[in-house]
Coordinates of C-alpha atoms in Angstrom, one line a residue:
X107 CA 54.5 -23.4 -5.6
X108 CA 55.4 -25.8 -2.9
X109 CA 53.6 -26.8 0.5
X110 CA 56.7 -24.6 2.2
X111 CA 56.6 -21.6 0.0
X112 CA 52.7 -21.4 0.3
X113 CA 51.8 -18.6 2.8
X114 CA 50.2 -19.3 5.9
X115 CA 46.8 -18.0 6.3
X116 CA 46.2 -16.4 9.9
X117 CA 43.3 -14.7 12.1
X118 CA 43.7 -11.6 14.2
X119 CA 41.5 -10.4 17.1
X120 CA 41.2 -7.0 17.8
X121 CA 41.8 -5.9 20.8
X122 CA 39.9 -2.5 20.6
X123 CA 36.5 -2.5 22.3
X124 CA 33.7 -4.8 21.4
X125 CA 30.3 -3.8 20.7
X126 CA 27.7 -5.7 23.7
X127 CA 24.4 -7.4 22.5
X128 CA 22.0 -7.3 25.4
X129 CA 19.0 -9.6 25.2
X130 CA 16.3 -8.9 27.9
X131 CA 13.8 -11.3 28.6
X132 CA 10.3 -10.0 27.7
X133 CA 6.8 -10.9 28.8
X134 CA 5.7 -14.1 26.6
X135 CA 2.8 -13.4 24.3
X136 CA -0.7 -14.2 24.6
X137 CA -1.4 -16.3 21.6
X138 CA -4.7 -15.2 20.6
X139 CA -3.1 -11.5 20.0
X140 CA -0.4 -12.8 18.1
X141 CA -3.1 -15.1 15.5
X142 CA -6.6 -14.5 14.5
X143 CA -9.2 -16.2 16.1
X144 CA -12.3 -17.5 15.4
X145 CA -14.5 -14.6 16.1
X146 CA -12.2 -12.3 13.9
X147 CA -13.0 -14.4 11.1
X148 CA -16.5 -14.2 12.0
X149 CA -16.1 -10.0 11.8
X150 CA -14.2 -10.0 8.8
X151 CA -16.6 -12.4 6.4
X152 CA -19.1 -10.5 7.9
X153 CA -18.0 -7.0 7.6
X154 CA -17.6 -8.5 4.2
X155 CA -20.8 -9.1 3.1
X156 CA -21.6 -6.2 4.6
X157 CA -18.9 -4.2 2.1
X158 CA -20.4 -6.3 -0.9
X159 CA -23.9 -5.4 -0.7
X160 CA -23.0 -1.9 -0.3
X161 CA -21.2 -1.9 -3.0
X162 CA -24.4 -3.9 -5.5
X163 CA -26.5 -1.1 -3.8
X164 CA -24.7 1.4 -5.4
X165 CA -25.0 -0.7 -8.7
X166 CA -21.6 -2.2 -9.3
X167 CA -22.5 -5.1 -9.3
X168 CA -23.3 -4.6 -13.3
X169 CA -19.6 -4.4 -13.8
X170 CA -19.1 -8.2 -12.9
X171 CA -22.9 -9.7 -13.9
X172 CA -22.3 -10.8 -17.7
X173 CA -18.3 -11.6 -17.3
X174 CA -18.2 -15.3 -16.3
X175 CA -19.7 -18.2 -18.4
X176 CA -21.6 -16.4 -21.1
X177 CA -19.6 -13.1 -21.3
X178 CA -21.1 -9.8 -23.4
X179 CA -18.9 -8.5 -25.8
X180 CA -18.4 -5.4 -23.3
X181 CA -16.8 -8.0 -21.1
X182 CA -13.3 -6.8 -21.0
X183 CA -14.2 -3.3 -20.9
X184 CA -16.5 -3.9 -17.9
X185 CA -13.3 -5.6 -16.0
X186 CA -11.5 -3.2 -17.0
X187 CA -13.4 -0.8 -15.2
X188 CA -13.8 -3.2 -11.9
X189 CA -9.9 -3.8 -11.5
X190 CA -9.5 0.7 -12.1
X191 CA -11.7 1.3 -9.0
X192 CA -10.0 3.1 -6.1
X193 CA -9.2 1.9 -3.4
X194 CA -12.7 2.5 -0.9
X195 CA -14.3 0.7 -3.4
X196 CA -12.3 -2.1 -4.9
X197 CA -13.5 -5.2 -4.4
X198 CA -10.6 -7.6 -5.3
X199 CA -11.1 -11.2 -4.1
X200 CA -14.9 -10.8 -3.3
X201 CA -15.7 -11.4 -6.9
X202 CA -18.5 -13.9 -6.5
X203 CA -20.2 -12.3 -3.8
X204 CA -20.6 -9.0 -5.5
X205 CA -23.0 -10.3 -8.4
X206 CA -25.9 -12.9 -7.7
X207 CA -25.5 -13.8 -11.0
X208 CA -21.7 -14.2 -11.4
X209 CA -21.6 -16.2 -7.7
X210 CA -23.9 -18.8 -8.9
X211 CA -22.5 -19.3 -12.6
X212 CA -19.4 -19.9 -10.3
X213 CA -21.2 -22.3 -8.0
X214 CA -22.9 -24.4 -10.6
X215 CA -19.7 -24.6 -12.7
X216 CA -17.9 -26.2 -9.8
X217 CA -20.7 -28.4 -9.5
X218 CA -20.7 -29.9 -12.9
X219 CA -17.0 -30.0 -13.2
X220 CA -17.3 -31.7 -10.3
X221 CA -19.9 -34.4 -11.3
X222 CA -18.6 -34.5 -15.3
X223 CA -14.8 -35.8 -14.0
X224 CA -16.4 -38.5 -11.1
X225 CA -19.0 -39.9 -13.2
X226 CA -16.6 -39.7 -16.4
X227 CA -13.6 -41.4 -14.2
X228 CA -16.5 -44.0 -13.0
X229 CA -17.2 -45.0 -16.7
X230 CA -13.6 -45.1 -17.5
X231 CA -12.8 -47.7 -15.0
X232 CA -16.0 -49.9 -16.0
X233 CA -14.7 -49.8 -19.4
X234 CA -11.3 -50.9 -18.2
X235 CA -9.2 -47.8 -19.3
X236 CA -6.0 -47.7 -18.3
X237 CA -4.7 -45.5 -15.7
X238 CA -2.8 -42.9 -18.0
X239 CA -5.3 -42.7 -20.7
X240 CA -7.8 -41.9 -18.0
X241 CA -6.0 -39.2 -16.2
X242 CA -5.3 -37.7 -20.0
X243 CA -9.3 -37.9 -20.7
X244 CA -10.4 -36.9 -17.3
X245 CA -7.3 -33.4 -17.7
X246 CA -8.9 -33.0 -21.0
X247 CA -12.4 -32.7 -20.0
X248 CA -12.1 -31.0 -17.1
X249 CA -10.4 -28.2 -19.2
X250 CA -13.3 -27.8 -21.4
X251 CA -15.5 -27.6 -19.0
X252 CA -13.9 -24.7 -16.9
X253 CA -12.6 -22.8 -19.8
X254 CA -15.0 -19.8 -19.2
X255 CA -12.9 -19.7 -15.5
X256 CA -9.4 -19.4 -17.6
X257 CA -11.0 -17.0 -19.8
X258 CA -12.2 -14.6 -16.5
X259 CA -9.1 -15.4 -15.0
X260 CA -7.0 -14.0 -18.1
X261 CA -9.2 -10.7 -18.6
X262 CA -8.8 -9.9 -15.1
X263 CA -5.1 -9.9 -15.5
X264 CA -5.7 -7.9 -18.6
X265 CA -7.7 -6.0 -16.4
X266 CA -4.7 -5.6 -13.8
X267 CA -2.2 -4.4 -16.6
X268 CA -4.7 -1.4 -17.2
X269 CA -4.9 0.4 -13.7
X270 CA -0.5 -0.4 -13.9
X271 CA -0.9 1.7 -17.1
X272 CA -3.2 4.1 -16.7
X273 CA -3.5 3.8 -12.8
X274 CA -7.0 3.5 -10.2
X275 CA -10.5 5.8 -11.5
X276 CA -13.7 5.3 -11.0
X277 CA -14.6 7.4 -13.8
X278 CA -15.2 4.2 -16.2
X279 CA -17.1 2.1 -13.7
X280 CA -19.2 5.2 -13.1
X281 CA -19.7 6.0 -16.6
X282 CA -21.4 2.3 -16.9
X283 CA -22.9 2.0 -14.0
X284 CA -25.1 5.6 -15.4
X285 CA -25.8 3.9 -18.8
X286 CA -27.1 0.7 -17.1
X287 CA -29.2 2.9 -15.1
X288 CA -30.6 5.3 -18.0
X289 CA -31.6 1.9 -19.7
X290 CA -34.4 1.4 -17.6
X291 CA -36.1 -0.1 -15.0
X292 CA -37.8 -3.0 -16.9
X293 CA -35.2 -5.7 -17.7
X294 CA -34.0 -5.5 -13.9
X295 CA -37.6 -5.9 -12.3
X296 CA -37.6 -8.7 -14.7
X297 CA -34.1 -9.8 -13.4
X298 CA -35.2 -9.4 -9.8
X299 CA -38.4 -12.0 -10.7
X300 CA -36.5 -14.6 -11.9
X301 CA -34.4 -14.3 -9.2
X302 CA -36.6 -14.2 -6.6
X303 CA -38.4 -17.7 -8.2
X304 CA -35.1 -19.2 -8.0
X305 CA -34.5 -18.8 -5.0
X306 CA -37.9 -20.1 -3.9
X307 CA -38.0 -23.1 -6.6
X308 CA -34.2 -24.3 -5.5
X309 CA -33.3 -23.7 -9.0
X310 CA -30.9 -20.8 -10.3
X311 CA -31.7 -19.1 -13.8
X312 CA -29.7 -21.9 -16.0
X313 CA -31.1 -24.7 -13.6
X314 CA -28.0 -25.9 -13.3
X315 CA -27.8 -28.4 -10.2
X316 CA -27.3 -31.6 -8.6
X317 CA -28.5 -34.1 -8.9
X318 CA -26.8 -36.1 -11.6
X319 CA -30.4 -36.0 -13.8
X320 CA -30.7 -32.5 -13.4
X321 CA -27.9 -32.2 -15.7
X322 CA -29.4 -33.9 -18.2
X323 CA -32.7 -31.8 -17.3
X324 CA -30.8 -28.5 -18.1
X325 CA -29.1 -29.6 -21.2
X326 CA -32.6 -30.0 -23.0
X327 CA -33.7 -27.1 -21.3
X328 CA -30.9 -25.1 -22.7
X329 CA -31.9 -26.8 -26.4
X330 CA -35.1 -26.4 -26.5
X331 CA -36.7 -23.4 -27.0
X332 CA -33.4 -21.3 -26.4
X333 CA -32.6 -20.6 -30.3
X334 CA -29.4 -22.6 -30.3
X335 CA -28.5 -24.8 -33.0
X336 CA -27.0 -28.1 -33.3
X337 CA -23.9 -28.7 -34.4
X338 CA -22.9 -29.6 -37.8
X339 CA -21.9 -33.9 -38.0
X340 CA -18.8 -32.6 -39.7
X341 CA -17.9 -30.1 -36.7
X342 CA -15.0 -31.8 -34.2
X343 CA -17.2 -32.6 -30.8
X344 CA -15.3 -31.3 -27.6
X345 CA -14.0 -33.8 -24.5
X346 CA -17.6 -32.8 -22.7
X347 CA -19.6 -33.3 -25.9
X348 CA -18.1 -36.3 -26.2
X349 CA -18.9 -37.0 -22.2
X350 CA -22.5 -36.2 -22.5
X351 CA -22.9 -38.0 -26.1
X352 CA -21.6 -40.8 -24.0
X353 CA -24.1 -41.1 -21.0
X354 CA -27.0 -40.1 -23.0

């Protein structure tokens, strides 16, 4: 097909009636209705706290207590039954503040991931490691260090699957929150001293904190006296092992 046999494209216009798109002007906005402001975040964290001891009051705060860096075998289970709860009393997002207990394993495993990779990536440049081999060793311990936050992270999502299963309950967080309760009293008073001479020694229950000695502090702490035995020469050492073998 030629240039002069090809057909001519065209546009028409109606000529029927077109439809009219008014735009009025309107009042501008005030700005501080259109974004929060400071004191709405002020209500909400506080309206938060608020919501979170509530809900420890009413003894949920079981379901979240052993989940984090040295998980009971119930673990999953007790997730589970966190992630099911309806809505007036779910509790998504405010993990760490609805468990003493799971808030400062949090806190104190920030601060010694924190402190491991600095001092580590300190060492590694005195040693004059090269930059790639550094960022490999540094990825690597890091990751050891704050597996126990993948693990959470992945039972949660388990978690998550369940109520799109089965759907929201409170039945199973109930059901545990009653067993913890028929127990006894003992082990919590217990809990509740400990707790109460952390808070007043500056230490939390694994006496895990800055500054840089107290780490090696807690590390003999944890050793001695707690039942734990060595590992075998023969069994492969992990990156933070290998960290804390190295500044020892």
């Amino acid at each position: 097909m030629t240039a002069e046999n090809k057909p001519k494209k065209s546009v028409v216009f109606s000529d029927e009636g077109h439809d009219e798109l008014l735009i009025e002007q309107i009042e501008e906005l005030d700005v501080n209705a259109l974004w929060f402001q400071p004191e709405d975040y002020f209500e909400i964290k506080a309206q938060s706290r608020l919501d979170a001891k509530e809900w420890r009051r009413k003894g949920y705060g079981v379901l979240l207590k052993e989940t984090f860096e040295n998980p009971i075998e119930e673990a999953q289970e007790y997730l589970n039954a966190f992630c099911l709860l309806e809505d007036k009393l779910s509790r998504r997002g405010l993990e760490r503040h609805l468990s003493r207990r799971h808030g400062e394993e949090r806190s104190d495993l920030k601060d010694r991931a924190r402190y491991c990779v600095l001092s580590h990536q300190r060492r590694l440049k005195r040693d004059g490691i090269k930059i790639d081999e550094m960022e490999e060793q540094l990825s690597k311990i890091y990751q050891d260090i704050c597996r126990c936050a993948k693990v959470f992270a992945r039972r949660l999502a388990k978690a998550d699957e369940v109520v799109v299963q089965d759907g929201e309950s409170n039945d199973l967080a109930n059901s545990i929150v009653d067993e913890n309760e028929c127990v006894g009293d003992g082990g919590r008073k217990m809990e509740r001293r400990l707790s109460n001479f952390s808070v007043k020694s500056g230490n939390s229950y694994d006496s895990f904190r800055l500054p840089p000695n107290s780490v090696m502090a807690s590390r003999s702490h944890r050793g001695a006296g707690s039942g734990e035995k060595p590992n075998c020469p023969t069994v492969p050492a992990s990156p933070t092992e290998e960290y804390y073998a190295a500044i020892a």
